Amino acid sequence: SYLSPDRLRLAACLKTITVYGESGMNKKSILWGIPFIKSIVFSFFLALASTSWPTILSPESAAKTSQEIIERAKKGEPQDLFVALDVKEIREREKEKLKARNLVFKDRKLQAETNQEFDRLKRSVFVDGRLGDVYIVEDHANVPVVTVKVKNYEGLIRLLSHPMVESVSGNEQYKPA
């Protein structure tokens, strides 16, 4: 990620610690030798990384879900939601493999490979803690869909802002017309 010149200067200042002694001022580069200071620097960079998520909902992100879900999240209501992931690239690779193997339909081996790619995609999107207050409730096998619990509006913003999230819909029972 990009660090501004101010952040780079701050990181350089943290690396060199000035120690005052009897002989005056001595600069010692002791940052990487002291575990306590390592944890402070790690916390600092972790805080910088966590501020990179958007704090407002863009129109592109809002188009991925209904206005009703957004309004419930603004009220602070926890929601169970279906999240459909973008699998265009996986489907393209699947078509290439079908063509290379001279198959019309998927065989068991190709289906297993596709399912593994779906699992890798889900793990990359829902890394622990990466989306804040969004937790997996149910991982639907063999399909690129996950049921999640979104605790608040900020969690919904992070979820909708993720580039691999295609749509988010309510977890409601289907009622035929």
PDB file of C-alpha atoms in Angstrom:
ATOM      1  CA  SER A   1       0.000   0.000   0.000  1.00  0.00           C
ATOM      2  CA  TYR A   2       1.017   3.601  -0.493  1.00  0.00           C
ATOM      3  CA  LEU A   3       2.564   5.496   2.403  1.00  0.00           C
ATOM      4  CA  SER A   4       2.591   9.268   2.276  1.00  0.00           C
ATOM      5  CA  PRO A   5       5.900  11.116   2.865  1.00  0.00           C
ATOM      6  CA  ASP A   6       4.678  12.142   6.333  1.00  0.00           C
ATOM      7  CA  ARG A   7       4.013   8.534   7.297  1.00  0.00           C
ATOM      8  CA  LEU A   8       7.426   7.478   5.967  1.00  0.00           C
ATOM      9  CA  ARG A   9       9.139  10.186   8.054  1.00  0.00           C
ATOM     10  CA  LEU A  10       7.209   9.054  11.130  1.00  0.00           C
ATOM     11  CA  ALA A  11       8.270   5.449  10.511  1.00  0.00           C
ATOM     12  CA  ALA A  12      11.906   6.569  10.156  1.00  0.00           C
ATOM     13  CA  CYS A  13      11.655   8.533  13.417  1.00  0.00           C
ATOM     14  CA  LEU A  14      10.252   5.503  15.208  1.00  0.00           C
ATOM     15  CA  LYS A  15      13.133   3.356  13.977  1.00  0.00           C
ATOM     16  CA  THR A  16      15.813   5.533  15.580  1.00  0.00           C
ATOM     17  CA  ILE A  17      15.312   6.255  19.252  1.00  0.00           C
ATOM     18  CA  THR A  18      17.277   8.969  20.951  1.00  0.00           C
ATOM     19  CA  VAL A  19      18.713   8.026  24.324  1.00  0.00           C
ATOM     20  CA  TYR A  20      19.917  10.687  26.753  1.00  0.00           C
ATOM     21  CA  GLY A  21      22.875   9.691  28.870  1.00  0.00           C
ATOM     22  CA  GLU A  22      25.708  11.233  30.875  1.00  0.00           C
ATOM     23  CA  SER A  23      27.733  11.930  27.772  1.00  0.00           C
ATOM     24  CA  GLY A  24      24.916  13.865  26.129  1.00  0.00           C
ATOM     25  CA  MET A  25      22.661  12.688  23.380  1.00  0.00           C
ATOM     26  CA  ASN A  26      23.431   9.336  21.702  1.00  0.00           C
ATOM     27  CA  LYS A  27      21.334   7.945  18.868  1.00  0.00           C
ATOM     28  CA  LYS A  28      20.864   4.222  18.979  1.00  0.00           C
ATOM     29  CA  SER A  29      18.880   2.158  16.550  1.00  0.00           C
ATOM     30  CA  ILE A  30      17.343  -0.189  19.076  1.00  0.00           C
ATOM     31  CA  LEU A  31      13.822  -0.534  17.663  1.00  0.00           C
ATOM     32  CA  TRP A  32      14.162  -4.074  16.387  1.00  0.00           C
ATOM     33  CA  GLY A  33      15.816  -5.307  19.571  1.00  0.00           C
ATOM     34  CA  ILE A  34      13.046  -4.444  22.006  1.00  0.00           C
ATOM     35  CA  PRO A  35       9.812  -6.465  21.731  1.00  0.00           C
ATOM     36  CA  PHE A  36       7.732  -3.763  23.431  1.00  0.00           C
ATOM     37  CA  ILE A  37       8.643  -1.156  20.847  1.00  0.00           C
ATOM     38  CA  LYS A  38       8.056  -3.701  18.073  1.00  0.00           C
ATOM     39  CA  SER A  39       4.500  -4.144  19.294  1.00  0.00           C
ATOM     40  CA  ILE A  40       3.951  -0.371  19.340  1.00  0.00           C
ATOM     41  CA  VAL A  41       5.189  -0.022  15.754  1.00  0.00           C
ATOM     42  CA  PHE A  42       3.093  -3.014  14.655  1.00  0.00           C
ATOM     43  CA  SER A  43       0.016  -1.468  16.279  1.00  0.00           C
ATOM     44  CA  PHE A  44       0.736   1.837  14.544  1.00  0.00           C
ATOM     45  CA  PHE A  45       0.922   0.230  11.094  1.00  0.00           C
ATOM     46  CA  LEU A  46      -2.111  -1.928  11.841  1.00  0.00           C
ATOM     47  CA  ALA A  47      -4.058   1.237  12.678  1.00  0.00           C
ATOM     48  CA  LEU A  48      -2.915   2.796   9.396  1.00  0.00           C
ATOM     49  CA  ALA A  49      -4.066  -0.252   7.472  1.00  0.00           C
ATOM     50  CA  SER A  50      -7.461  -0.328   9.150  1.00  0.00           C
ATOM     51  CA  THR A  51      -8.184   3.271   8.150  1.00  0.00           C
ATOM     52  CA  SER A  52      -7.962   2.399   4.462  1.00  0.00           C
ATOM     53  CA  TRP A  53     -11.550   1.058   4.354  1.00  0.00           C
ATOM     54  CA  PRO A  54     -14.177   3.459   3.047  1.00  0.00           C
ATOM     55  CA  THR A  55     -16.419   5.164   5.591  1.00  0.00           C
ATOM     56  CA  ILE A  56     -19.205   6.194   3.215  1.00  0.00           C
ATOM     57  CA  LEU A  57     -21.243   4.060   0.855  1.00  0.00           C
ATOM     58  CA  SER A  58     -20.505   4.732  -2.811  1.00  0.00           C
ATOM     59  CA  PRO A  59     -23.309   4.493  -5.402  1.00  0.00           C
ATOM     60  CA  GLU A  60     -21.584   1.477  -6.990  1.00  0.00           C
ATOM     61  CA  SER A  61     -21.511  -0.319  -3.643  1.00  0.00           C
ATOM     62  CA  ALA A  62     -25.082   0.677  -2.773  1.00  0.00           C
ATOM     63  CA  ALA A  63     -26.280  -0.848  -6.070  1.00  0.00           C
ATOM     64  CA  LYS A  64     -25.185  -4.280  -4.793  1.00  0.00           C
ATOM     65  CA  THR A  65     -28.040  -4.436  -2.257  1.00  0.00           C
ATOM     66  CA  SER A  66     -31.510  -3.089  -1.486  1.00  0.00           C
ATOM     67  CA  GLN A  67     -32.255   0.201   0.220  1.00  0.00           C
ATOM     68  CA  GLU A  68     -34.131  -1.700   2.950  1.00  0.00           C
ATOM     69  CA  ILE A  69     -30.964  -3.566   3.988  1.00  0.00           C
ATOM     70  CA  ILE A  70     -28.998  -0.305   4.070  1.00  0.00           C
ATOM     71  CA  GLU A  71     -31.657   1.392   6.234  1.00  0.00           C
ATOM     72  CA  ARG A  72     -31.718  -1.517   8.716  1.00  0.00           C
ATOM     73  CA  ALA A  73     -27.933  -1.355   8.993  1.00  0.00           C
ATOM     74  CA  LYS A  74     -28.060   2.408   9.621  1.00  0.00           C
ATOM     75  CA  LYS A  75     -30.437   1.717  12.535  1.00  0.00           C
ATOM     76  CA  GLY A  76     -27.861  -0.696  13.949  1.00  0.00           C
ATOM     77  CA  GLU A  77     -29.940  -3.844  13.454  1.00  0.00           C
ATOM     78  CA  PRO A  78     -27.866  -7.032  13.019  1.00  0.00           C
ATOM     79  CA  GLN A  79     -28.857  -8.852   9.815  1.00  0.00           C
ATOM     80  CA  ASP A  80     -28.317 -12.285   8.289  1.00  0.00           C
ATOM     81  CA  LEU A  81     -27.586 -11.738   4.596  1.00  0.00           C
ATOM     82  CA  PHE A  82     -26.765 -13.802   1.515  1.00  0.00           C
ATOM     83  CA  VAL A  83     -23.554 -12.703  -0.189  1.00  0.00           C
ATOM     84  CA  ALA A  84     -22.991 -13.733  -3.805  1.00  0.00           C
ATOM     85  CA  LEU A  85     -19.370 -13.543  -4.921  1.00  0.00           C
ATOM     86  CA  ASP A  86     -18.075 -12.540  -8.342  1.00  0.00           C
ATOM     87  CA  VAL A  87     -17.008 -15.732 -10.112  1.00  0.00           C
ATOM     88  CA  LYS A  88     -16.604 -14.527 -13.707  1.00  0.00           C
ATOM     89  CA  GLU A  89     -12.906 -15.442 -13.782  1.00  0.00           C
ATOM     90  CA  ILE A  90     -13.574 -18.881 -12.312  1.00  0.00           C
ATOM     91  CA  ARG A  91     -16.292 -19.534 -14.900  1.00  0.00           C
ATOM     92  CA  GLU A  92     -13.967 -18.433 -17.735  1.00  0.00           C
ATOM     93  CA  ARG A  93     -11.249 -20.819 -16.536  1.00  0.00           C
ATOM     94  CA  GLU A  94     -13.867 -23.546 -16.251  1.00  0.00           C
ATOM     95  CA  LYS A  95     -14.900 -22.995 -19.915  1.00  0.00           C
ATOM     96  CA  GLU A  96     -11.249 -23.119 -21.004  1.00  0.00           C
ATOM     97  CA  LYS A  97     -10.770 -26.417 -19.161  1.00  0.00           C
ATOM     98  CA  LEU A  98     -13.923 -27.861 -20.751  1.00  0.00           C
ATOM     99  CA  LYS A  99     -12.635 -26.914 -24.177  1.00  0.00           C
ATOM    100  CA  ALA A 100      -9.130 -28.251 -23.488  1.00  0.00           C
ATOM    101  CA  ARG A 101     -10.537 -31.599 -22.288  1.00  0.00           C
ATOM    102  CA  ASN A 102     -13.066 -31.842 -25.156  1.00  0.00           C
ATOM    103  CA  LEU A 103     -15.995 -32.019 -22.734  1.00  0.00           C
ATOM    104  CA  VAL A 104     -19.521 -30.730 -23.222  1.00  0.00           C
ATOM    105  CA  PHE A 105     -20.466 -30.972 -19.532  1.00  0.00           C
ATOM    106  CA  LYS A 106     -18.405 -30.850 -16.358  1.00  0.00           C
ATOM    107  CA  ASP A 107     -17.050 -34.120 -15.070  1.00  0.00           C
ATOM    108  CA  ARG A 108     -16.415 -34.855 -11.385  1.00  0.00           C
ATOM    109  CA  LYS A 109     -12.787 -33.772 -11.562  1.00  0.00           C
ATOM    110  CA  LEU A 110     -13.631 -30.393 -13.094  1.00  0.00           C
ATOM    111  CA  GLN A 111     -16.463 -29.873 -10.603  1.00  0.00           C
ATOM    112  CA  ALA A 112     -14.073 -30.609  -7.732  1.00  0.00           C
ATOM    113  CA  GLU A 113     -11.531 -28.104  -9.133  1.00  0.00           C
ATOM    114  CA  THR A 114     -14.264 -25.455  -9.452  1.00  0.00           C
ATOM    115  CA  ASN A 115     -15.437 -26.104  -5.880  1.00  0.00           C
ATOM    116  CA  GLN A 116     -11.851 -25.672  -4.636  1.00  0.00           C
ATOM    117  CA  GLU A 117     -11.633 -22.338  -6.444  1.00  0.00           C
ATOM    118  CA  PHE A 118     -14.920 -21.252  -4.838  1.00  0.00           C
ATOM    119  CA  ASP A 119     -13.499 -22.162  -1.411  1.00  0.00           C
ATOM    120  CA  ARG A 120     -10.278 -20.221  -2.072  1.00  0.00           C
ATOM    121  CA  LEU A 121     -12.328 -17.196  -3.154  1.00  0.00           C
ATOM    122  CA  LYS A 122     -14.467 -17.349  -0.008  1.00  0.00           C
ATOM    123  CA  ARG A 123     -11.378 -17.615   2.209  1.00  0.00           C
ATOM    124  CA  SER A 124      -9.756 -14.641   0.470  1.00  0.00           C
ATOM    125  CA  VAL A 125     -12.845 -12.441   0.933  1.00  0.00           C
ATOM    126  CA  PHE A 126     -13.704 -13.481   4.481  1.00  0.00           C
ATOM    127  CA  VAL A 127     -10.289 -13.412   6.124  1.00  0.00           C
ATOM    128  CA  ASP A 128     -10.716 -13.232   9.922  1.00  0.00           C
ATOM    129  CA  GLY A 129     -11.248  -9.671  11.051  1.00  0.00           C
ATOM    130  CA  ARG A 130     -10.724  -8.130   7.640  1.00  0.00           C
ATOM    131  CA  LEU A 131     -14.343  -7.056   7.176  1.00  0.00           C
ATOM    132  CA  GLY A 132     -14.879  -5.908  10.754  1.00  0.00           C
ATOM    133  CA  ASP A 133     -18.348  -6.735  12.058  1.00  0.00           C
ATOM    134  CA  VAL A 134     -19.182  -9.316   9.377  1.00  0.00           C
ATOM    135  CA  TYR A 135     -19.202 -12.983  10.410  1.00  0.00           C
ATOM    136  CA  ILE A 136     -19.877 -16.127   8.386  1.00  0.00           C
ATOM    137  CA  VAL A 137     -23.033 -17.894   9.550  1.00  0.00           C
ATOM    138  CA  GLU A 138     -23.136 -20.590   6.858  1.00  0.00           C
ATOM    139  CA  ASP A 139     -20.793 -21.493   4.018  1.00  0.00           C
ATOM    140  CA  HIS A 140     -22.862 -22.995   1.209  1.00  0.00           C
ATOM    141  CA  ALA A 141     -20.858 -25.823  -0.360  1.00  0.00           C
ATOM    142  CA  ASN A 142     -20.327 -25.978  -4.124  1.00  0.00           C
ATOM    143  CA  VAL A 143     -21.764 -22.512  -4.797  1.00  0.00           C
ATOM    144  CA  PRO A 144     -20.203 -19.037  -4.534  1.00  0.00           C
ATOM    145  CA  VAL A 145     -22.659 -17.900  -1.857  1.00  0.00           C
ATOM    146  CA  VAL A 146     -22.133 -17.323   1.865  1.00  0.00           C
ATOM    147  CA  THR A 147     -24.639 -16.413   4.580  1.00  0.00           C
ATOM    148  CA  VAL A 148     -23.161 -13.763   6.864  1.00  0.00           C
ATOM    149  CA  LYS A 149     -24.234 -11.779   9.911  1.00  0.00           C
ATOM    150  CA  VAL A 150     -23.632  -8.049   9.526  1.00  0.00           C
ATOM    151  CA  LYS A 151     -23.589  -6.340  12.933  1.00  0.00           C
ATOM    152  CA  ASN A 152     -23.655  -2.668  11.898  1.00  0.00           C
ATOM    153  CA  TYR A 153     -23.562  -0.108   9.086  1.00  0.00           C
ATOM    154  CA  GLU A 154     -19.756   0.054   8.952  1.00  0.00           C
ATOM    155  CA  GLY A 155     -19.614  -3.711   8.457  1.00  0.00           C
ATOM    156  CA  LEU A 156     -22.127  -3.459   5.613  1.00  0.00           C
ATOM    157  CA  ILE A 157     -20.068  -0.702   3.971  1.00  0.00           C
ATOM    158  CA  ARG A 158     -16.911  -2.841   4.156  1.00  0.00           C
ATOM    159  CA  LEU A 159     -18.767  -5.851   2.765  1.00  0.00           C
ATOM    160  CA  LEU A 160     -20.330  -3.939  -0.136  1.00  0.00           C
ATOM    161  CA  SER A 161     -17.040  -2.175  -0.919  1.00  0.00           C
ATOM    162  CA  HIS A 162     -15.174  -5.439  -1.404  1.00  0.00           C
ATOM    163  CA  PRO A 163     -14.443  -5.874  -5.134  1.00  0.00           C
ATOM    164  CA  MET A 164     -15.276  -9.595  -5.152  1.00  0.00           C
ATOM    165  CA  VAL A 165     -18.763  -9.145  -3.644  1.00  0.00           C
ATOM    166  CA  GLU A 166     -21.308  -9.184  -6.471  1.00  0.00           C
ATOM    167  CA  SER A 167     -24.544  -8.785  -4.510  1.00  0.00           C
ATOM    168  CA  VAL A 168     -25.970  -8.841  -1.005  1.00  0.00           C
ATOM    169  CA  SER A 169     -29.581  -9.837  -0.355  1.00  0.00           C
ATOM    170  CA  GLY A 170     -31.780 -10.557   2.631  1.00  0.00           C
ATOM    171  CA  ASN A 171     -31.998 -14.027   4.121  1.00  0.00           C
ATOM    172  CA  GLU A 172     -35.758 -14.358   3.765  1.00  0.00           C
ATOM    173  CA  GLN A 173     -37.858 -17.399   3.048  1.00  0.00           C
ATOM    174  CA  TYR A 174     -39.051 -17.648  -0.533  1.00  0.00           C
ATOM    175  CA  LYS A 175     -42.773 -16.974  -0.905  1.00  0.00           C
ATOM    176  CA  PRO A 176     -44.253 -17.888  -4.277  1.00  0.00           C
ATOM    177  CA  ALA A 177     -46.574 -15.307  -5.827  1.00  0.00           C
TER     178      ALA A 177
END
